[in-house]
Short mmCIF file of C-alpha atoms in Angstrom, two decimals:
data_model
loop_
_atom_site.label_atom_id
_atom_site.label_comp_id
_atom_site.label_asym_id
_atom_site.label_seq_id
_atom_site.Cartn_x
_atom_site.Cartn_y
_atom_site.Cartn_z
CA UNK S 2 -25.19 -13.58 -16.41
CA UNK S 3 -22.99 -15.65 -18.19
CA UNK S 4 -22.14 -19.03 -16.41
CA UNK S 5 -18.23 -18.35 -16.67
CA UNK S 6 -18.98 -14.88 -14.84
CA UNK S 7 -20.99 -16.62 -12.02
CA UNK S 8 -18.51 -19.41 -11.52
CA UNK S 9 -15.70 -16.93 -11.37
CA UNK S 10 -17.72 -14.65 -8.51
CA UNK S 11 -18.09 -17.85 -6.72
CA UNK S 12 -14.52 -18.68 -6.76
CA UNK S 13 -13.39 -14.95 -5.86
CA UNK S 14 -15.91 -14.93 -2.68
CA UNK S 15 -14.70 -18.60 -1.85
CA UNK S 16 -11.07 -17.44 -1.96
CA UNK S 17 -11.82 -14.27 -0.05
CA UNK S 18 -13.64 -16.19 2.52
CA UNK S 19 -10.82 -18.94 2.97
CA UNK S 20 -7.89 -16.55 3.28
CA UNK S 21 -8.71 -15.34 6.91
CA UNK S 22 -9.13 -19.03 7.93
CA UNK S 23 -6.29 -20.68 6.30
CA UNK S 24 -3.50 -17.85 5.94
CA UNK S 25 -3.05 -17.96 9.68
CA UNK S 26 -2.62 -21.64 9.97
CA UNK S 27 -0.13 -21.52 6.96
CA UNK S 28 1.80 -18.62 8.74
CA UNK S 29 1.53 -16.04 5.90
CA UNK S 30 -0.42 -12.80 5.24
CA UNK S 31 -3.79 -13.09 3.94
CA UNK S 32 -2.52 -11.31 0.72
CA UNK S 33 -0.11 -13.89 0.07
CA UNK S 34 -2.79 -16.85 0.26
CA UNK S 35 -5.16 -14.82 -1.89
CA UNK S 36 -2.32 -14.45 -4.62
CA UNK S 37 -1.68 -18.15 -4.19
CA UNK S 38 -5.37 -18.88 -4.58
CA UNK S 39 -5.53 -16.69 -7.77
CA UNK S 40 -2.48 -18.84 -9.19
CA UNK S 41 -4.45 -22.00 -8.86
CA UNK S 42 -7.64 -20.64 -10.40
CA UNK S 43 -5.65 -19.15 -13.23
CA UNK S 44 -3.98 -22.42 -14.04
CA UNK S 45 -7.74 -23.80 -14.19
CA UNK S 46 -8.17 -21.33 -17.09
CA UNK S 47 -10.45 -18.66 -15.23
CA UNK S 48 -9.97 -15.09 -15.74
CA UNK S 49 -8.02 -15.61 -19.15
CA UNK S 50 -10.39 -14.45 -21.88
CA UNK S 51 -14.10 -13.85 -22.23
CA UNK S 52 -16.56 -12.02 -19.90
CA UNK S 53 -14.96 -13.39 -16.69
CA UNK S 54 -11.81 -11.72 -17.58
CA UNK S 55 -13.65 -8.30 -17.95
CA UNK S 56 -15.33 -8.70 -14.74
CA UNK S 57 -12.36 -9.79 -12.92
CA UNK S 58 -10.37 -6.50 -14.26
CA UNK S 59 -13.06 -4.19 -13.28
CA UNK S 60 -13.48 -5.67 -9.78
CA UNK S 61 -9.78 -5.80 -9.35
CA UNK S 62 -9.41 -2.10 -10.47
CA UNK S 63 -11.95 -1.13 -7.81
CA UNK S 64 -9.91 -3.04 -5.26
CA UNK S 65 -6.69 -1.49 -6.17
CA UNK S 66 -8.28 1.94 -5.78
CA UNK S 67 -9.73 1.17 -2.31
CA UNK S 68 -6.43 -0.50 -1.15
CA UNK S 69 -4.63 3.00 -1.77
CA UNK S 70 -7.54 4.93 -0.19
CA UNK S 71 -7.00 2.63 2.65
CA UNK S 72 -3.12 3.29 2.61
CA UNK S 73 -3.98 7.09 2.87
CA UNK S 74 -5.83 6.39 5.85
CA UNK S 75 -3.21 4.39 7.51
CA UNK S 76 -0.91 7.48 7.58
CA UNK S 77 -0.51 8.30 11.15
CA UNK S 78 -0.40 12.00 11.46
CA UNK S 79 -0.26 11.71 15.43
CA UNK S 80 2.99 9.94 15.20
CA UNK S 81 4.32 12.69 13.00
CA UNK S 82 3.21 15.43 15.42
CA UNK S 83 4.50 13.63 18.43
CA UNK S 84 8.04 13.38 16.82
CA UNK S 85 8.02 17.21 16.60
CA UNK S 86 10.11 19.00 14.03
CA UNK S 87 13.36 17.13 14.83
CA UNK S 88 11.49 13.73 14.67
CA UNK S 89 10.06 14.78 11.32
CA UNK S 90 13.06 15.76 9.85
CA UNK S 91 14.88 12.64 11.16
CA UNK S 92 12.00 10.37 9.83
CA UNK S 93 11.95 12.35 6.27
CA UNK S 94 15.88 11.98 6.15
CA UNK S 95 15.55 8.02 6.60
CA UNK S 96 12.53 7.82 4.07
CA UNK S 97 14.45 9.85 1.59
CA UNK S 98 17.84 7.75 2.38
CA UNK S 99 15.84 4.71 1.10
CA UNK S 100 15.53 6.20 -2.48
CA UNK S 101 19.12 7.50 -2.28
CA UNK S 102 20.60 4.44 -1.52
CA UNK S 103 18.26 2.52 -3.90
CA UNK S 104 19.44 4.83 -6.81
CA UNK S 105 22.95 3.95 -5.82
CA UNK S 106 22.45 0.30 -5.84
CA UNK S 107 20.60 0.32 -9.14
CA UNK S 108 23.39 2.50 -10.77
CA UNK S 109 26.03 0.03 -9.53
CA UNK S 110 24.08 -3.15 -10.59
CA UNK S 111 23.02 -1.64 -13.73
CA UNK S 112 19.13 -2.30 -13.49
CA UNK S 113 16.64 -0.10 -15.10
CA UNK S 114 15.84 3.35 -13.24
CA UNK S 115 12.20 1.98 -12.45
CA UNK S 116 13.80 -0.37 -10.03
CA UNK S 117 14.62 2.72 -7.85
CA UNK S 118 10.83 2.83 -6.97
CA UNK S 119 10.91 -0.91 -6.37
CA UNK S 120 13.78 -1.10 -4.03
CA UNK S 121 12.64 2.00 -2.12
CA UNK S 122 8.95 1.25 -1.91
CA UNK S 123 7.87 1.80 1.68
CA UNK S 124 4.39 0.78 3.04
CA UNK S 125 3.21 0.94 6.49
CA UNK S 126 0.25 -1.71 6.38
CA UNK S 127 2.04 -4.91 7.07
CA UNK S 128 4.14 -3.27 9.71
CA UNK S 129 0.99 -1.91 11.57
CA UNK S 130 -0.16 -5.36 11.81
CA UNK S 131 2.81 -6.96 13.03
CA UNK S 132 3.31 -4.43 15.62
CA UNK S 133 -0.28 -4.94 16.90
CA UNK S 134 0.29 -8.57 16.98
CA UNK S 135 3.57 -7.89 18.86
CA UNK S 136 2.25 -5.18 21.33
CA UNK S 137 4.98 -2.91 20.21
CA UNK S 138 2.83 -0.33 18.55
CA UNK S 139 3.56 2.50 21.54
CA UNK S 140 7.14 1.24 21.76
CA UNK S 141 10.04 3.30 20.51
CA UNK S 142 10.55 0.94 17.56
CA UNK S 143 6.67 0.97 16.90
CA UNK S 144 6.71 4.78 16.63
CA UNK S 145 9.51 4.94 14.46
CA UNK S 146 7.94 2.47 12.04
CA UNK S 147 4.84 4.58 12.19
CA UNK S 148 6.70 7.69 11.44
CA UNK S 149 9.19 6.54 8.79
CA UNK S 150 6.62 4.30 6.91
CA UNK S 151 4.01 7.12 6.72
CA UNK S 152 6.38 9.42 5.29
CA UNK S 153 8.00 6.72 2.96
CA UNK S 154 4.71 5.67 1.55
CA UNK S 155 3.81 9.30 0.87
CA UNK S 156 7.25 9.51 -1.05
CA UNK S 157 6.90 6.33 -2.79
CA UNK S 158 3.43 7.44 -4.24
CA UNK S 159 4.81 10.51 -5.53
CA UNK S 160 7.90 8.59 -7.10
CA UNK S 161 5.21 6.20 -8.71
CA UNK S 162 3.40 9.16 -10.23
CA UNK S 163 6.78 10.80 -11.54
CA UNK S 164 7.73 7.54 -13.36
CA UNK S 165 4.02 7.15 -14.80
CA UNK S 166 4.43 10.82 -16.20
CA UNK S 167 7.71 10.34 -17.40
CA UNK S 168 6.86 7.10 -19.22
CA UNK S 169 4.41 9.21 -21.33
CA UNK S 170 6.41 12.29 -22.22
CA UNK S 171 10.01 11.29 -21.47
CA UNK S 172 12.56 13.16 -19.52
CA UNK S 173 12.22 16.59 -20.93
CA UNK S 174 10.75 20.09 -20.42
CA UNK S 175 7.35 18.65 -20.96
CA UNK S 176 7.95 16.62 -17.89
CA UNK S 177 8.29 19.41 -15.70
CA UNK S 178 5.23 21.02 -17.08
CA UNK S 179 3.25 17.81 -16.65
CA UNK S 180 4.32 17.64 -12.97
CA UNK S 181 2.51 20.69 -12.44
CA UNK S 182 -0.47 18.50 -12.78
CA UNK S 183 0.83 16.62 -9.61
CA UNK S 184 1.12 20.06 -7.84
CA UNK S 185 -2.60 20.63 -9.03
CA UNK S 186 -3.56 17.39 -7.49
CA UNK S 187 -2.02 18.29 -4.01
CA UNK S 188 -3.47 21.93 -4.03
CA UNK S 189 -6.81 20.33 -4.62
CA UNK S 190 -6.27 18.14 -1.70
CA UNK S 191 -5.04 20.92 0.35
CA UNK S 192 -8.31 23.05 -0.40
CA UNK S 193 -10.37 19.93 0.30
CA UNK S 194 -8.49 19.64 3.56
CA UNK S 195 -9.28 23.23 4.72
CA UNK S 196 -12.94 23.02 3.44
CA UNK S 197 -13.35 19.71 5.17
CA UNK S 198 -11.90 21.13 8.44
CA UNK S 199 -14.14 24.21 8.45
CA UNK S 200 -17.17 22.18 7.84
CA UNK S 201 -16.38 19.88 10.53
CA UNK S 202 -16.13 22.81 12.87
CA UNK S 203 -19.33 24.54 11.89
CA UNK S 204 -21.46 21.50 11.59
CA UNK S 205 -20.10 18.76 14.12
CA UNK S 206 -23.41 17.09 14.06
CA UNK S 207 -23.35 16.05 10.40
CA UNK S 208 -19.98 14.65 10.90
CA UNK S 209 -20.85 12.89 14.09
CA UNK S 210 -23.26 10.82 12.02
CA UNK S 211 -20.67 9.93 9.39
CA UNK S 212 -18.48 8.28 12.28
CA UNK S 213 -21.49 7.01 14.14
CA UNK S 214 -21.01 3.12 15.09
CA UNK S 215 -24.55 2.52 13.99
CA UNK S 216 -26.11 4.37 11.10
CA UNK S 217 -28.76 2.50 8.69
CA UNK S 218 -27.82 4.74 5.93
CA UNK S 219 -23.94 4.56 6.39
CA UNK S 220 -23.58 8.00 5.54
CA UNK S 221 -19.77 7.94 6.37
CA UNK S 222 -19.10 5.21 3.95
CA UNK S 223 -20.82 6.91 1.30
CA UNK S 224 -19.14 10.15 2.10
CA UNK S 225 -15.72 8.44 2.10
CA UNK S 226 -16.36 6.73 -1.20
CA UNK S 227 -17.54 9.99 -2.78
CA UNK S 228 -14.30 11.57 -1.67
CA UNK S 229 -12.27 8.88 -2.91
CA UNK S 230 -13.73 8.53 -6.30
CA UNK S 231 -13.83 12.38 -6.85
CA UNK S 232 -10.17 12.56 -6.43
CA UNK S 233 -9.75 9.44 -8.51
CA UNK S 234 -11.65 11.28 -11.19
CA UNK S 235 -9.62 14.39 -10.83
CA UNK S 236 -6.22 12.45 -11.28
CA UNK S 237 -7.63 10.53 -14.28
CA UNK S 238 -8.53 13.94 -15.82
CA UNK S 239 -5.14 15.51 -15.14
CA UNK S 240 -3.62 12.38 -16.81
CA UNK S 241 -2.15 11.22 -13.55
CA UNK S 242 -2.56 7.53 -11.91
CA UNK S 243 -5.93 7.00 -10.42
CA UNK S 244 -4.32 5.42 -7.27
CA UNK S 245 -2.52 8.63 -6.35
CA UNK S 246 -6.01 10.62 -6.04
CA UNK S 247 -7.29 7.80 -3.93
CA UNK S 248 -4.24 7.89 -1.65
CA UNK S 249 -4.61 11.57 -1.28
CA UNK S 250 -8.47 11.36 -0.39
CA UNK S 251 -7.45 8.83 2.19
CA UNK S 252 -4.83 10.88 3.62
CA UNK S 253 -7.07 14.12 3.74
CA UNK S 254 -9.66 12.14 5.48
CA UNK S 255 -7.26 10.72 8.17
CA UNK S 256 -5.58 14.43 8.66
CA UNK S 257 -9.18 15.86 9.52
CA UNK S 258 -10.60 13.01 11.32
CA UNK S 259 -7.65 11.55 13.38
CA UNK S 260 -10.00 8.97 15.34
CA UNK S 261 -11.06 7.02 12.16
CA UNK S 262 -11.41 3.37 13.74
CA UNK S 263 -15.18 3.18 13.24
CA UNK S 264 -15.17 4.66 9.73
CA UNK S 265 -11.94 2.60 8.86
CA UNK S 266 -13.71 -0.69 10.35
CA UNK S 267 -16.85 -0.10 7.96
CA UNK S 268 -14.69 0.73 4.98
CA UNK S 269 -12.78 -2.55 5.71
CA UNK S 270 -15.84 -4.42 5.64
CA UNK S 271 -16.36 -3.30 1.86
CA UNK S 272 -12.86 -3.00 0.74
CA UNK S 273 -11.02 -5.90 2.56
CA UNK S 274 -14.02 -7.81 2.76
CA UNK S 275 -14.61 -8.27 -1.02
CA UNK S 276 -12.72 -5.82 -3.46
CA UNK S 277 -9.11 -5.99 -2.10
CA UNK S 278 -8.91 -9.64 -2.00
CA UNK S 279 -10.33 -10.04 -5.33
CA UNK S 280 -7.31 -7.48 -6.48
CA UNK S 281 -4.71 -9.65 -4.83
CA UNK S 282 -6.58 -12.80 -6.48
CA UNK S 283 -6.17 -11.10 -9.92
CA UNK S 284 -2.45 -10.77 -9.23
CA UNK S 285 -2.29 -14.29 -8.65
CA UNK S 286 -4.19 -15.09 -11.90
CA UNK S 287 -1.97 -13.03 -14.10
CA UNK S 288 1.06 -14.52 -12.46
CA UNK S 289 3.79 -16.19 -14.66
CA UNK S 290 4.22 -19.41 -12.90
CA UNK S 291 7.66 -19.80 -14.69
CA UNK S 292 8.96 -17.67 -11.94
CA UNK S 293 8.51 -20.34 -9.59
CA UNK S 294 11.71 -21.83 -11.05
CA UNK S 295 14.92 -21.83 -9.44
CA UNK S 296 16.03 -18.86 -11.69
CA UNK S 297 13.09 -16.89 -10.65
CA UNK S 298 13.70 -17.52 -6.97
CA UNK S 299 17.09 -16.63 -7.39
CA UNK S 300 16.22 -13.32 -9.16
CA UNK S 301 13.67 -12.41 -6.58
CA UNK S 302 16.14 -13.24 -3.64
CA UNK S 303 18.93 -11.00 -5.21
CA UNK S 304 16.37 -8.07 -5.51
CA UNK S 305 15.20 -8.76 -1.92
CA UNK S 306 18.90 -8.67 -0.74
CA UNK S 307 19.09 -5.16 -2.55
CA UNK S 308 15.86 -4.03 -0.94
CA UNK S 309 16.97 -4.88 2.63
CA UNK S 310 20.30 -3.43 2.11
CA UNK S 311 18.22 -0.13 0.94
CA UNK S 312 16.44 -0.13 4.37
CA UNK S 313 19.35 -1.00 6.72
CA UNK S 314 21.89 1.46 5.80
CA UNK S 315 19.28 4.67 5.97
CA UNK S 316 17.64 3.26 9.22
CA UNK S 317 21.11 3.25 11.09
CA UNK S 318 20.53 6.87 10.89
CA UNK S 319 17.80 6.63 13.62
CA UNK S 320 20.35 5.27 16.22
CA UNK S 321 20.50 7.91 19.08
CA UNK S 322 20.27 8.01 22.53
CA UNK S 323 16.54 6.81 22.84
CA UNK S 324 16.68 4.66 19.75
CA UNK S 325 19.07 1.51 19.85
CA UNK S 326 20.66 -0.48 16.95
CA UNK S 327 18.02 -3.22 17.61
CA UNK S 328 15.24 -0.67 17.10
CA UNK S 329 16.60 0.85 14.11
CA UNK S 330 17.19 -2.81 12.60
CA UNK S 331 13.36 -3.55 13.35
CA UNK S 332 12.35 -0.62 11.50
CA UNK S 333 14.30 -1.80 8.61
CA UNK S 334 13.05 -5.09 8.70
CA UNK S 335 9.27 -4.23 8.98
CA UNK S 336 9.61 -1.29 6.35
CA UNK S 337 11.33 -3.78 3.98
CA UNK S 338 8.12 -5.88 3.39
CA UNK S 339 5.83 -3.31 1.48
CA UNK S 340 3.68 -6.14 0.29
CA UNK S 341 0.58 -4.23 -1.01
CA UNK S 342 2.59 -1.40 -2.44
CA UNK S 343 5.20 -3.63 -4.02
CA UNK S 344 2.37 -5.65 -5.92
CA UNK S 345 0.87 -2.16 -6.83
CA UNK S 346 4.42 -1.00 -8.30
CA UNK S 347 4.68 -4.43 -10.33
CA UNK S 348 1.09 -3.62 -11.64
CA UNK S 349 2.09 -0.08 -12.57
CA UNK S 350 5.33 -1.02 -14.13
CA UNK S 351 3.62 -3.45 -16.44
CA UNK S 352 1.06 -0.91 -17.33
CA UNK S 353 3.62 1.95 -18.24
CA UNK S 354 5.93 -0.59 -20.03
CA UNK S 355 8.79 -0.33 -17.58
CA UNK S 356 8.42 -4.11 -16.78
CA UNK S 357 7.58 -7.15 -18.82
CA UNK S 358 5.40 -9.88 -17.77
CA UNK S 359 8.39 -11.94 -16.35
CA UNK S 360 9.71 -9.06 -14.29
CA UNK S 361 6.43 -8.21 -12.90
CA UNK S 362 5.80 -11.67 -11.93
CA UNK S 363 9.27 -11.72 -10.20
CA UNK S 364 8.45 -8.50 -8.30
CA UNK S 365 5.21 -10.31 -7.16
CA UNK S 366 7.16 -13.36 -5.92
CA UNK S 367 9.66 -10.79 -4.25
CA UNK S 368 6.84 -9.39 -2.48
CA UNK S 369 5.58 -12.70 -1.20
CA UNK S 370 8.94 -13.64 0.08
CA UNK S 371 9.56 -10.44 1.81
CA UNK S 372 6.07 -10.41 3.57
CA UNK S 373 6.82 -13.77 5.07
CA UNK S 374 10.33 -13.87 5.83
CA UNK S 375 10.93 -10.17 7.26
CA UNK S 376 8.07 -10.37 9.84
CA UNK S 377 9.45 -13.56 11.06
CA UNK S 378 13.01 -12.01 11.50
CA UNK S 379 11.27 -8.98 13.35
CA UNK S 380 9.46 -11.10 15.73
CA UNK S 381 12.69 -13.19 16.44
CA UNK S 382 14.56 -9.98 16.98
CA UNK S 383 11.74 -8.70 19.34
CA UNK S 384 10.76 -11.84 20.94
CA UNK S 385 8.60 -11.19 24.03
CA UNK S 386 10.11 -12.20 27.30
CA UNK S 387 9.05 -15.63 28.58
CA UNK S 388 6.86 -15.30 31.77
CA UNK S 389 8.57 -15.86 34.98
CA UNK S 390 7.44 -18.73 37.27
CA UNK S 391 6.30 -17.65 40.80
#
């Protein structure tokens, strides 16, 4: 093994190990710390050229795929079912409203069309973490965040795929035909869902082992990885983004097996323990430090204001007899911090040529700012009551 690769691996594992220890002390999400660590080692010259760059790119790509598989696992189908048809339509209307308002903002300001995806990006991952910390997962605001966030994350992945296909063939009749590939991927996901559901019914013993807390062979982890990579292969074969295949695989597994805490914990040991931190560190390595200037911060702040507006207006549609204005504002704040998905969108934009290096780095900076500031605003809005003295 070349020395530069060995040194890089030591640094990557060091950054991964330090993030859960130092990030809470700094009051930032672990991903933010990992991006900062990546910026630091990038400035030292690691990950730029040579064997170490190739290794970093490969590991980061695997981390990206596992990140989106985990995003599919995060979809709360129980929350969708609890909301009933009325709740589903309401949540879907709000999630779609993010895109509508974002499109209007992009048109008014004159931004490139790709920024519709940027401003409407919705992810439930950071929101779930904040809800657990504040004990609001079962509260009205928590349930609405899970419902709208799950639906919005699904719509965001579809929008990313549409832009990826459009970047290859343009807006034409061929685009309509190529989107049939997207339909084929969803059909495959539906067939896999039915097949998996039937197998769990007829062979419960096999799948009970997959979700066992202690299994020396870790059959569940291997099966989950196989499903993930099979859909990644199918998506790549169809000419679609590999991450969409990973997302669909994760969503199918969650739809069939609602109680996935054990499997999710085991997958987290593999992905969050090693590969996903490397993805965020690689984002930091490629970060354009010039964006840390006043001009870069101003650009990110303006985009952040647009993104928050694109959340607040549609979220007002949630206000009803059982959802207060405060709850609706909380939904908007938590869903306005799509850290992982915004970074993924920045990577996709650079890959398809919709963004240049400077714009990509500005979006990464935006993701960092939102993931720190909006959860703080949410905690202030839903501050737990002080304990009363006896």
